[in-house]
């Protein structure tokens, strides 16, 4: 089972250096350490940034800060049964 706090920390670390506000997912790619191949892992959960974008509806852009982005991503992963 995935540890939500660990996953939240990974997502925050990966997206915190984006140039906020961001108006779409493509604006987040330059901030990712390994681009779209950046992988988020916790327990039995493992997903690349590219998979994350495909398995969520992308959130409610624009985002003014990393915390609101990560909150929405976690909520969407839960709703999709991924967490």
XYZ file of C-alpha atoms in Angstrom:
83
model
C 0.000 0.000 0.000
C 1.225 3.499 -0.838
C 2.153 5.960 1.890
C 0.217 9.139 1.053
C 2.604 11.412 2.979
C 5.618 9.954 1.142
C 3.908 10.344 -2.223
C 2.830 13.903 -1.354
C 6.451 14.755 -0.517
C 7.704 13.295 -3.815
C 5.117 15.222 -5.830
C 5.897 18.448 -3.974
C 9.646 18.009 -4.501
C 9.126 17.320 -8.210
C 6.734 20.199 -8.931
C 7.833 22.915 -6.486
C 10.323 24.497 -8.889
C 7.776 25.100 -11.637
C 7.245 28.714 -12.644
C 3.912 29.363 -10.873
C 1.242 30.191 -11.765
C 0.992 27.330 -14.288
C -1.854 27.127 -16.768
C -1.401 23.549 -17.992
C 0.491 20.300 -17.420
C 3.106 21.032 -20.089
C 4.332 23.982 -17.996
C 5.245 21.505 -15.247
C 7.535 19.318 -17.393
C 10.625 21.577 -17.210
C 10.502 21.418 -13.388
C 10.605 17.609 -13.302
C 14.040 16.126 -12.507
C 13.728 13.450 -15.235
C 11.145 15.167 -17.402
C 8.013 13.152 -18.199
C 9.835 9.977 -17.124
C 10.095 11.181 -13.520
C 8.765 8.326 -11.379
C 6.766 8.555 -8.175
C 6.928 5.452 -5.963
C 5.587 4.420 -2.594
C 4.785 0.882 -1.485
C 3.069 -0.867 -4.391
C 2.349 2.453 -6.136
C 4.641 3.394 -9.026
C 3.758 5.875 -11.740
C 5.708 8.140 -14.080
C 4.748 11.780 -14.515
C 3.479 10.861 -17.975
C 1.251 8.109 -16.509
C 0.115 10.476 -13.767
C -1.053 12.952 -16.393
C -2.882 10.191 -18.291
C -4.614 8.714 -15.199
C -5.845 12.020 -13.781
C -7.989 14.653 -15.452
C -5.137 17.118 -15.113
C -6.574 19.142 -12.270
C -8.110 22.580 -12.159
C -5.577 24.755 -13.948
C -4.296 27.363 -13.431
C -2.462 26.572 -10.207
C -0.980 29.377 -8.176
C 1.237 27.139 -6.016
C 2.546 23.604 -5.625
C 0.390 22.736 -2.591
C -2.917 23.185 -4.412
C -1.603 21.176 -7.379
C -0.438 18.303 -5.169
C -3.691 18.349 -3.160
C -5.688 17.899 -6.372
C -3.382 15.173 -7.722
C -3.667 13.173 -4.481
C -7.466 13.597 -4.487
C -7.691 12.453 -8.113
C -5.478 9.414 -7.478
C -7.715 8.455 -4.565
C -10.868 8.915 -6.641
C -9.367 6.754 -9.410
C -8.594 3.995 -6.911
C -4.847 4.350 -7.379
C -4.271 5.198 -3.685
